[in-house]
mmCIF file of C-alpha atoms in Angstrom:
data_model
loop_
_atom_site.group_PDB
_atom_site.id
_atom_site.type_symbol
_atom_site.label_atom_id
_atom_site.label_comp_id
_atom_site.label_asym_id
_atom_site.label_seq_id
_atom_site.Cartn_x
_atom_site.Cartn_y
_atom_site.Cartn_z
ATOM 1 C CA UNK B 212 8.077 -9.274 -10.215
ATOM 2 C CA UNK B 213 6.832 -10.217 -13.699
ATOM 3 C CA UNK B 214 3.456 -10.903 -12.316
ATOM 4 C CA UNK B 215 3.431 -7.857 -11.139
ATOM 5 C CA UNK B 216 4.526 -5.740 -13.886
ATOM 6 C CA UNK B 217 2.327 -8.178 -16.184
ATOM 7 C CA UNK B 218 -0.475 -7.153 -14.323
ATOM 8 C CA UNK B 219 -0.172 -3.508 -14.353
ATOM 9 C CA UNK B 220 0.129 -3.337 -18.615
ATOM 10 C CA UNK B 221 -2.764 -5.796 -18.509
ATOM 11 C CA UNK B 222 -4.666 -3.154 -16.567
ATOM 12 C CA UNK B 223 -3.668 -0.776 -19.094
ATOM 13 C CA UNK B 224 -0.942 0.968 -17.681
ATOM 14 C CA UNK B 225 1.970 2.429 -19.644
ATOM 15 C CA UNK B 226 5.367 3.117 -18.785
ATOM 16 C CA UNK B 227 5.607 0.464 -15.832
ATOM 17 C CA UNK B 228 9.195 1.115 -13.877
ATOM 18 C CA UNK B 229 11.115 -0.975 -11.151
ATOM 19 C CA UNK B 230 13.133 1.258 -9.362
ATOM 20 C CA UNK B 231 13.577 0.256 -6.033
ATOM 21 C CA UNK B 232 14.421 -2.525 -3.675
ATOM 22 C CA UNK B 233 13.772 -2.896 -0.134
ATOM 23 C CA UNK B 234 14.441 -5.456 2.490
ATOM 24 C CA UNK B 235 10.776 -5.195 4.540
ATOM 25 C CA UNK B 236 11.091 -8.164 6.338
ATOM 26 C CA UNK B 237 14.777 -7.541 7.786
ATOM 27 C CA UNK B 238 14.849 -8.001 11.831
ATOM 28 C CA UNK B 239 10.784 -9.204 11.476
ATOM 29 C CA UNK B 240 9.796 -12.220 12.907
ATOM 30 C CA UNK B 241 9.360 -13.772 9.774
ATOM 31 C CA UNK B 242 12.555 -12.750 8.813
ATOM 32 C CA UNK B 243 13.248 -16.344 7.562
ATOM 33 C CA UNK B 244 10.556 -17.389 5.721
ATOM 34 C CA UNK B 245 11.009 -14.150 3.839
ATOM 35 C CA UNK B 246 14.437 -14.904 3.265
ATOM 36 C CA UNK B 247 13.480 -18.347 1.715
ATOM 37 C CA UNK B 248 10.552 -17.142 -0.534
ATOM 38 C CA UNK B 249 13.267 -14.252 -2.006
ATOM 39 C CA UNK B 250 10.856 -11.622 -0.379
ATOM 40 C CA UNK B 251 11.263 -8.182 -1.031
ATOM 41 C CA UNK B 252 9.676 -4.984 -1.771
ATOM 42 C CA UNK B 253 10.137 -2.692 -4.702
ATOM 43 C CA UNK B 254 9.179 0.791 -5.864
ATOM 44 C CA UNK B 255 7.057 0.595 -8.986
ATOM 45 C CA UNK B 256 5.608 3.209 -11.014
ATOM 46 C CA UNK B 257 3.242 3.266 -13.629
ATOM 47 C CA UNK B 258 1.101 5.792 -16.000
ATOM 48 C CA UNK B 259 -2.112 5.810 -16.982
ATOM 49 C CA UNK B 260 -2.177 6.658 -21.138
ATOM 50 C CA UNK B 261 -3.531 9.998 -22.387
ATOM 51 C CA UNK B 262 -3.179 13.354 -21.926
ATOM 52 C CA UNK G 1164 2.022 -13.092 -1.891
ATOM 53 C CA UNK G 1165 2.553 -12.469 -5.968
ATOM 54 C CA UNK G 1166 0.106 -14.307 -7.710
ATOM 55 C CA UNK G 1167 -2.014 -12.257 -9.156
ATOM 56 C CA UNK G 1168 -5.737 -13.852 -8.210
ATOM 57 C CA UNK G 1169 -6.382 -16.147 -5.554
ATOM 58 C CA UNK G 1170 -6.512 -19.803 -5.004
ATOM 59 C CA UNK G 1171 -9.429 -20.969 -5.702
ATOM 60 C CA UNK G 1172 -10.189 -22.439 -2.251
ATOM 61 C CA UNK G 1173 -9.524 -20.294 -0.191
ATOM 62 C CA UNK G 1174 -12.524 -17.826 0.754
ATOM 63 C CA UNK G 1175 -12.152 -14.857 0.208
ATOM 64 C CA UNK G 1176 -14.673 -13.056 2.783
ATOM 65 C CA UNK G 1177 -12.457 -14.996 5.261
ATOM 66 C CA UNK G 1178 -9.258 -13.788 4.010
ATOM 67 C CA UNK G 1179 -10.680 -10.046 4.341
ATOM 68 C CA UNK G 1180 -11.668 -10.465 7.392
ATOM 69 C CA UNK G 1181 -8.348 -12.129 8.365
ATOM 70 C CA UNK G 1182 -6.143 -8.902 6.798
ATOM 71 C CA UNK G 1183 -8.407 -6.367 8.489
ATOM 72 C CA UNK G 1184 -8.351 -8.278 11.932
ATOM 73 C CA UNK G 1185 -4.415 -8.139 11.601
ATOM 74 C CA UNK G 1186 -4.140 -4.337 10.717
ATOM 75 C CA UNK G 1187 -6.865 -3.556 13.402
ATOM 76 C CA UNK G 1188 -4.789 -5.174 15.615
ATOM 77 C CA UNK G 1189 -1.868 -2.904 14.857
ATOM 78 C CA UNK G 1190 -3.584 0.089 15.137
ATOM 79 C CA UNK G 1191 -4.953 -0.409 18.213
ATOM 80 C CA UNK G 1192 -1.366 -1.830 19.757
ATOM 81 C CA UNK G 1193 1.069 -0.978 16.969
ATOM 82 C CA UNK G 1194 4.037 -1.755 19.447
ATOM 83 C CA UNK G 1195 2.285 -5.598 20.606
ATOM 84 C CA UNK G 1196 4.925 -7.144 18.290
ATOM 85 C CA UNK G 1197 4.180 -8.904 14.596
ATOM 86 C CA UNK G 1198 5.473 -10.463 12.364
ATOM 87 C CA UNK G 1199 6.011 -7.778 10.237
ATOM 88 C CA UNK G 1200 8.489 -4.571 10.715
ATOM 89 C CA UNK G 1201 6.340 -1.427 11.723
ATOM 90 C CA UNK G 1202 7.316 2.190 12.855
ATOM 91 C CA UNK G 1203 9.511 5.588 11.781
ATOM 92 C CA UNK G 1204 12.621 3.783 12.435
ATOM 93 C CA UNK G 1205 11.881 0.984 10.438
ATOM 94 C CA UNK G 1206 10.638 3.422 8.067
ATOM 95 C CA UNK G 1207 13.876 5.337 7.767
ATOM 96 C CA UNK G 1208 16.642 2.845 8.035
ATOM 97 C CA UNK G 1209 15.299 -0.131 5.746
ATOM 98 C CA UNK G 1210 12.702 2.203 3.446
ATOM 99 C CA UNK G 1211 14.667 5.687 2.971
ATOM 100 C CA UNK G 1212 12.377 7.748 4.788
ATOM 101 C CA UNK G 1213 13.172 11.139 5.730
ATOM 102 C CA UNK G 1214 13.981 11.003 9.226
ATOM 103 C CA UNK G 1215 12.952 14.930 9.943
ATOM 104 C CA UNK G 1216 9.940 14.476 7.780
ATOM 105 C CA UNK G 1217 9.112 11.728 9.591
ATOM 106 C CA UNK G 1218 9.805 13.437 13.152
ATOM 107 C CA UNK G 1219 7.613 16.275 11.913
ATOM 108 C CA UNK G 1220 4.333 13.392 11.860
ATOM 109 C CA UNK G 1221 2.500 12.827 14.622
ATOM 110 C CA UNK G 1222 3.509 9.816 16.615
ATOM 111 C CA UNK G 1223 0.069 8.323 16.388
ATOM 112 C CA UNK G 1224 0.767 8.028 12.457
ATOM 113 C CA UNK G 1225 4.581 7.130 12.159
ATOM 114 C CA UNK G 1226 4.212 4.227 15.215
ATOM 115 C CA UNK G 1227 1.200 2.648 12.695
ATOM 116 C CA UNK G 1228 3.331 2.602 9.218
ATOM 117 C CA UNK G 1229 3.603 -0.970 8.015
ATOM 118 C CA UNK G 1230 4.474 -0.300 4.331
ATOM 119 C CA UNK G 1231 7.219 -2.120 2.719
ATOM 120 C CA UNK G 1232 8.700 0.508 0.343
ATOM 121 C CA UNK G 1233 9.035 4.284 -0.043
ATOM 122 C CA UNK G 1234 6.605 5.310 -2.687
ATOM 123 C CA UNK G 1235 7.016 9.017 -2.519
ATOM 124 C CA UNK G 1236 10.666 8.403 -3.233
ATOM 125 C CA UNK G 1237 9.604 8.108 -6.949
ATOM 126 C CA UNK G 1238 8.467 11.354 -7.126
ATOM 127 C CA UNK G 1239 6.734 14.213 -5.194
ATOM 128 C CA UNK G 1240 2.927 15.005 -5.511
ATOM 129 C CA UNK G 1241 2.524 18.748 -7.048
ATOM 130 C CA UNK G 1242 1.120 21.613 -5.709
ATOM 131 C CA UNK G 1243 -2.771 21.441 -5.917
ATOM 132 C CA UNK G 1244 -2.990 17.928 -7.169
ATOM 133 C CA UNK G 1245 -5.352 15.038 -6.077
ATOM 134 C CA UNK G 1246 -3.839 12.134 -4.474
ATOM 135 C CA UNK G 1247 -5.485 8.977 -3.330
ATOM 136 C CA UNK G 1248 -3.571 6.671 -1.068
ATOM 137 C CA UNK G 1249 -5.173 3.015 -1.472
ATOM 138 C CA UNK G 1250 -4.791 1.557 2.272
ATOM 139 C CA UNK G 1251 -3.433 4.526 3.724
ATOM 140 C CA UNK G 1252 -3.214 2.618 6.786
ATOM 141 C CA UNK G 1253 -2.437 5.244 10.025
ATOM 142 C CA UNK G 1254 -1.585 8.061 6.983
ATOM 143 C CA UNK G 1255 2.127 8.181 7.033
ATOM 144 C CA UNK G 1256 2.457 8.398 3.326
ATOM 145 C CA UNK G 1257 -1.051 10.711 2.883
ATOM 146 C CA UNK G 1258 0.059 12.991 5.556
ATOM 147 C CA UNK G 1259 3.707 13.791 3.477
ATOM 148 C CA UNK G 1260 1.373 13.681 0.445
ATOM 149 C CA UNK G 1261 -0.927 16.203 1.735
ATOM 150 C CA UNK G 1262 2.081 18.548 2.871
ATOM 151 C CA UNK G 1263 2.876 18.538 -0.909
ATOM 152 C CA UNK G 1264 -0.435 18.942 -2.429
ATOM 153 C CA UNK G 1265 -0.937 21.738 -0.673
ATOM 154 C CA UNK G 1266 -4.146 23.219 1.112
ATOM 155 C CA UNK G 1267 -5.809 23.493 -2.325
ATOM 156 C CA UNK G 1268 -4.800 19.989 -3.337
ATOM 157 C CA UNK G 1269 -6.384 17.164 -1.720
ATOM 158 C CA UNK G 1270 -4.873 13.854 -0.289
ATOM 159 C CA UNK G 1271 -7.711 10.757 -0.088
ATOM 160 C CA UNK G 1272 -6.493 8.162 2.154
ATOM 161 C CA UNK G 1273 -8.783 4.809 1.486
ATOM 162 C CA UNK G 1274 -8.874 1.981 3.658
ATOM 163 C CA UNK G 1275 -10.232 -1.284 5.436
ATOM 164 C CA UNK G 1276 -10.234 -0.351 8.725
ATOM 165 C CA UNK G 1277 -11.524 2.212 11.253
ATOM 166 C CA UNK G 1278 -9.288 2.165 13.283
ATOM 167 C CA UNK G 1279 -6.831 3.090 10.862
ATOM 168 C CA UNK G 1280 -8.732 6.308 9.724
ATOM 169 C CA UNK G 1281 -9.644 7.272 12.817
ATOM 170 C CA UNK G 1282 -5.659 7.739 13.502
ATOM 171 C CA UNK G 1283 -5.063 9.093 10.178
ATOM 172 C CA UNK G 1284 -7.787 11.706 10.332
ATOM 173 C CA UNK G 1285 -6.878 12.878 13.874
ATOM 174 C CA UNK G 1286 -3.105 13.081 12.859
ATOM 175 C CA UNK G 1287 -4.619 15.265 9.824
ATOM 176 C CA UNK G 1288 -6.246 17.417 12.034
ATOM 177 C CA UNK G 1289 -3.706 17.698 14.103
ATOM 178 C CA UNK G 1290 -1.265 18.936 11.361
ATOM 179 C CA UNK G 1291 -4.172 21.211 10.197
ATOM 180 C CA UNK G 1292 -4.541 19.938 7.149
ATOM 181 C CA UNK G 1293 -7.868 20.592 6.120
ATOM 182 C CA UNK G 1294 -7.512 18.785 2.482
ATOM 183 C CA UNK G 1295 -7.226 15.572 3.922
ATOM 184 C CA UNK G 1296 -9.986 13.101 3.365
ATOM 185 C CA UNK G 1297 -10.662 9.661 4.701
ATOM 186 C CA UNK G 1298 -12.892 7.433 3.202
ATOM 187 C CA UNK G 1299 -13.411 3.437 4.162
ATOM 188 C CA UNK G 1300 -13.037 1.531 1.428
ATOM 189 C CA UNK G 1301 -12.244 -2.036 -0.524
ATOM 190 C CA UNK G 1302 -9.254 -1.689 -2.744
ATOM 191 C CA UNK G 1303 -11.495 -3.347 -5.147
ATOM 192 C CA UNK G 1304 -14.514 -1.203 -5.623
ATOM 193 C CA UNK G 1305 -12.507 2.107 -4.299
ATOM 194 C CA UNK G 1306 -14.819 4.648 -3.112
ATOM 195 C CA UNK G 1307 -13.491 7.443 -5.694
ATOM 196 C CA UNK G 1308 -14.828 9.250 -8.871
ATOM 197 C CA UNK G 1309 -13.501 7.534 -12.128
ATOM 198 C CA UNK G 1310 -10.686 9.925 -13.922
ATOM 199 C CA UNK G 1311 -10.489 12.279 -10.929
ATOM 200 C CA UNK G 1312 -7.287 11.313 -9.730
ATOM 201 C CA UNK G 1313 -3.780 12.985 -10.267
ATOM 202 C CA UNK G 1314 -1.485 10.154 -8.463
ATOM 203 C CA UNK G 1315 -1.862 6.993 -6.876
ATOM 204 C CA UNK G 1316 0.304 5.702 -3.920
ATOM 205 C CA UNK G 1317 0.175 2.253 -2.231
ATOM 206 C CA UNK G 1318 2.489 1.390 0.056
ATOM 207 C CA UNK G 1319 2.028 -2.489 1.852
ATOM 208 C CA UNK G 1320 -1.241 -3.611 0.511
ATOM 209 C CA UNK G 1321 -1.831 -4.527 -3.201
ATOM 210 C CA UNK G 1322 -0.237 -7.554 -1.890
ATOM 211 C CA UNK G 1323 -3.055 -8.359 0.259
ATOM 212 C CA UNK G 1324 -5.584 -8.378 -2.787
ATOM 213 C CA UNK G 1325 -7.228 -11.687 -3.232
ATOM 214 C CA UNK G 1326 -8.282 -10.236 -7.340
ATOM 215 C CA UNK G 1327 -5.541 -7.886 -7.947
ATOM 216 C CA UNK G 1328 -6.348 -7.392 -11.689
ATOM 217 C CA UNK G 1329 -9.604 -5.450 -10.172
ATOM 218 C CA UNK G 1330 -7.677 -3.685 -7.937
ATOM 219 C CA UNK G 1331 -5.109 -2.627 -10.847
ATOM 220 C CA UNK G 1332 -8.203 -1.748 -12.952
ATOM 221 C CA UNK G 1333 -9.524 0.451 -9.972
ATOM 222 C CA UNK G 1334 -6.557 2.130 -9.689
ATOM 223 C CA UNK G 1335 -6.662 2.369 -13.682
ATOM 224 C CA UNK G 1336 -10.344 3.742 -13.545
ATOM 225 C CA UNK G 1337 -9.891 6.791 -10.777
ATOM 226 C CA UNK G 1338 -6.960 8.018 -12.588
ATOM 227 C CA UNK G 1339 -7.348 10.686 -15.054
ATOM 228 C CA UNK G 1340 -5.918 10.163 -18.178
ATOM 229 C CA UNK G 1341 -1.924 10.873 -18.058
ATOM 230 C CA UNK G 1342 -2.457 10.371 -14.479
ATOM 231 C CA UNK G 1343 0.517 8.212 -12.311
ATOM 232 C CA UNK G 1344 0.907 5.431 -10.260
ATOM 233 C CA UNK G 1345 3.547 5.312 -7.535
ATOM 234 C CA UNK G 1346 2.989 1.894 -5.473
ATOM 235 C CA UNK G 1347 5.686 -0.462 -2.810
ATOM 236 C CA UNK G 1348 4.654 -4.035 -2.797
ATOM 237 C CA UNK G 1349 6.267 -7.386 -2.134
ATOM 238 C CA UNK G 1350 7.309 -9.715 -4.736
ATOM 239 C CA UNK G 1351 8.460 -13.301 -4.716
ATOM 240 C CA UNK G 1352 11.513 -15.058 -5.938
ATOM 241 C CA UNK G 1353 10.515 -18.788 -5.444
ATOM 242 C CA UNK G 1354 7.163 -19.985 -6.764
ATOM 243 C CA UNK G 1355 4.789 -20.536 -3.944
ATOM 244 C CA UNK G 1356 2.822 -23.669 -3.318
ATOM 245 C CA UNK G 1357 -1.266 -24.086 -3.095
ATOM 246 C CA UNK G 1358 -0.328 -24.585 0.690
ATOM 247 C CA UNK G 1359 1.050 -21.190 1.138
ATOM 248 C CA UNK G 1360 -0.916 -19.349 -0.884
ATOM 249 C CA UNK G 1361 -3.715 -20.650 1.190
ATOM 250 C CA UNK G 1362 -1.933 -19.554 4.555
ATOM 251 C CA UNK G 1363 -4.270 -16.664 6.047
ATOM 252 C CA UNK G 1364 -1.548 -16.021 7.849
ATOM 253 C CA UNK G 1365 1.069 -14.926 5.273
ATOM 254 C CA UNK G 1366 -1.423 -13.509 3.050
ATOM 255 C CA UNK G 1367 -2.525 -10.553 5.903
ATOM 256 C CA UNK G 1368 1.488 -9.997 6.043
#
C-alpha cells in the first residue's frame, strides 16, 4: 500500500486517497495464495498539481 | 505484485509477453477458467458494480472484465471531458466512461492486446458511441498527447508494470494540470520473496 502511494507522490501526484477495498481474488483459483500474501485491491485516487 | 520496479533478473520482454499471452487468452475464451475472477457478476458482487449498468454493456465487454476494483466508484467522468483508460482491457470501465463523457467528450481506451480492442471497439460501436477511441499501447510509453487528459482510470493492470515509476510518470505526463487519477490495483500485506517476484505466473495475475 505504501509502495504504492509512495510511488504516486514520487511521480508528482498530489492529494493521493485510499478509499476502497476489494476482495479480487475471492472464489479464484488462487484464492489461497492471495489469502496468504494479504492480497487485495483498493480504490486510489490521485491529482495531478495545477490549475 | 507491489514492488514498485522489477527484479533485476527477471526479463522483462519475457514478462510482457507472458501478461499479454494471459489476457489474449481471456479475450479470446474469457469463460476457459483462470486463475483470476472475471465477468459482470464478479464485477457486481465483489467490486460494486452497477448491476443495470452493467446489463446495459454488451456481453462481449462485461464477460472480458478482469479488473480488481471499481474505479468509477470514486467519481464520475463529466460531461465533455477526456478520459483515457490505461489497459482498458474488453472496455467495461471506458464504455461507462464514455456514457458519461458524453458524445462530445472522448473516452481513450489503451492497451496490450488486440484482441482486447478489437472487443472493446466493436462493443463501442455497438453502443454507438462514436467518441470512443482505441489505441494499442505500452503503459509505459502511452500513446497519448502530454497534458491532454481530464481523468485517468486503471482498473487491474498497474500491477502488471515491470517499471511502475514510468508508468506513474506517464500517467503524470498525459494529464493536464489539475487533471485526476482514479486507478484499482492490488497491494500486498506480506513482503514477497525474489522467488515470487520472479514467478511469470503471478506477475500476469
Amino acid at each position: 500500500m505504501g509502495e504504492l502511494v509512495g510511488g504516486l507522490a514520487a511521480a508528482g501526484f498530489v492529494k493521493v486517497e485510499v478509499s476502497a477495498t476489494f476482495d479480487p481474488f475471492k472464489g479464484a483459483a488462487k484464492e489461497q495464495s492471495a489469502r496468504r500474501f494479504g492480497v487485495r485491491g483498493v480504490n486510489v485516487r490521485a491529482v495531478r498539481p495545477g490549475s | 505484485m507491489s514492488s514498485l520496479t522489477c527484479p533485476v533478473q527477471l526479463d522483462t520482454r519475457r514478462l510482457a509477453g507472458a501478461v499479454a499471452s494471459t489476457y489474449d487468452r481471456v479475450a479470446l475464451d474469457p469463460g476457459a477458467g483462470y486463475h483470476f475472477n472475471v465477468g459482470p457478476e464478479y464485477a457486481a458482487s465483489a467490486l460494486g458494480y452497477d448491476r443495470a449498468a452493467l446489463a446495459a454493456l454488451p456481453a462481449p465487454s462485461t464477460a472480458r472484465f478482469a479488473g480488481v476494483g471499481n474505479p468509477l466508484a470514486l467519481g464520475t467522468p463529466h460531461p465533455d471531458e477526456v478520459v483515457v483508460d490505461v489497459g482498458c482491457g474488453a472496455g467495461l470501465d471506458l464504455l461507462l466512461a464514455a456514457r458519461a463523457v458524453g458524445p462530445h467528450g472522448r473516452a481513450i481506451g489503451v492497451d496490450g492486446s488486440d484482441a482486447m480492442l478489437a472487443t472493446a471497439r466493436a462493443s463501442a460501436a455497438a453502443l454507438g458511441l462514436t467518441q470512443v477511441e482505441g489505441r494499442r499501447g505500452d503503459l509505459h510509453a502511452l500513446p497519448v498527447e502530454p497534458a491532454s487528459v481530464d481523468l485517468v482510470l486503471s482498473n487491474g493492470v498497474l500491477n502488471l508494470s515491470h517499471d511502475k515509476p514510468r508508468a506513474f510518470e506517464e500517467i503524470h505526463r498525459v494529464l493536464r494540470p489539475g487533471g485526476r487519477l482514479q486507478l484499482a490495483d492490488i497491494v500486498v500485506d506480506e513482503p514477497l520473496s525474489d522467488a515470487i517476484r520472479s514467478n511469470f505466473e503471478l506477475w500476469a495475475a
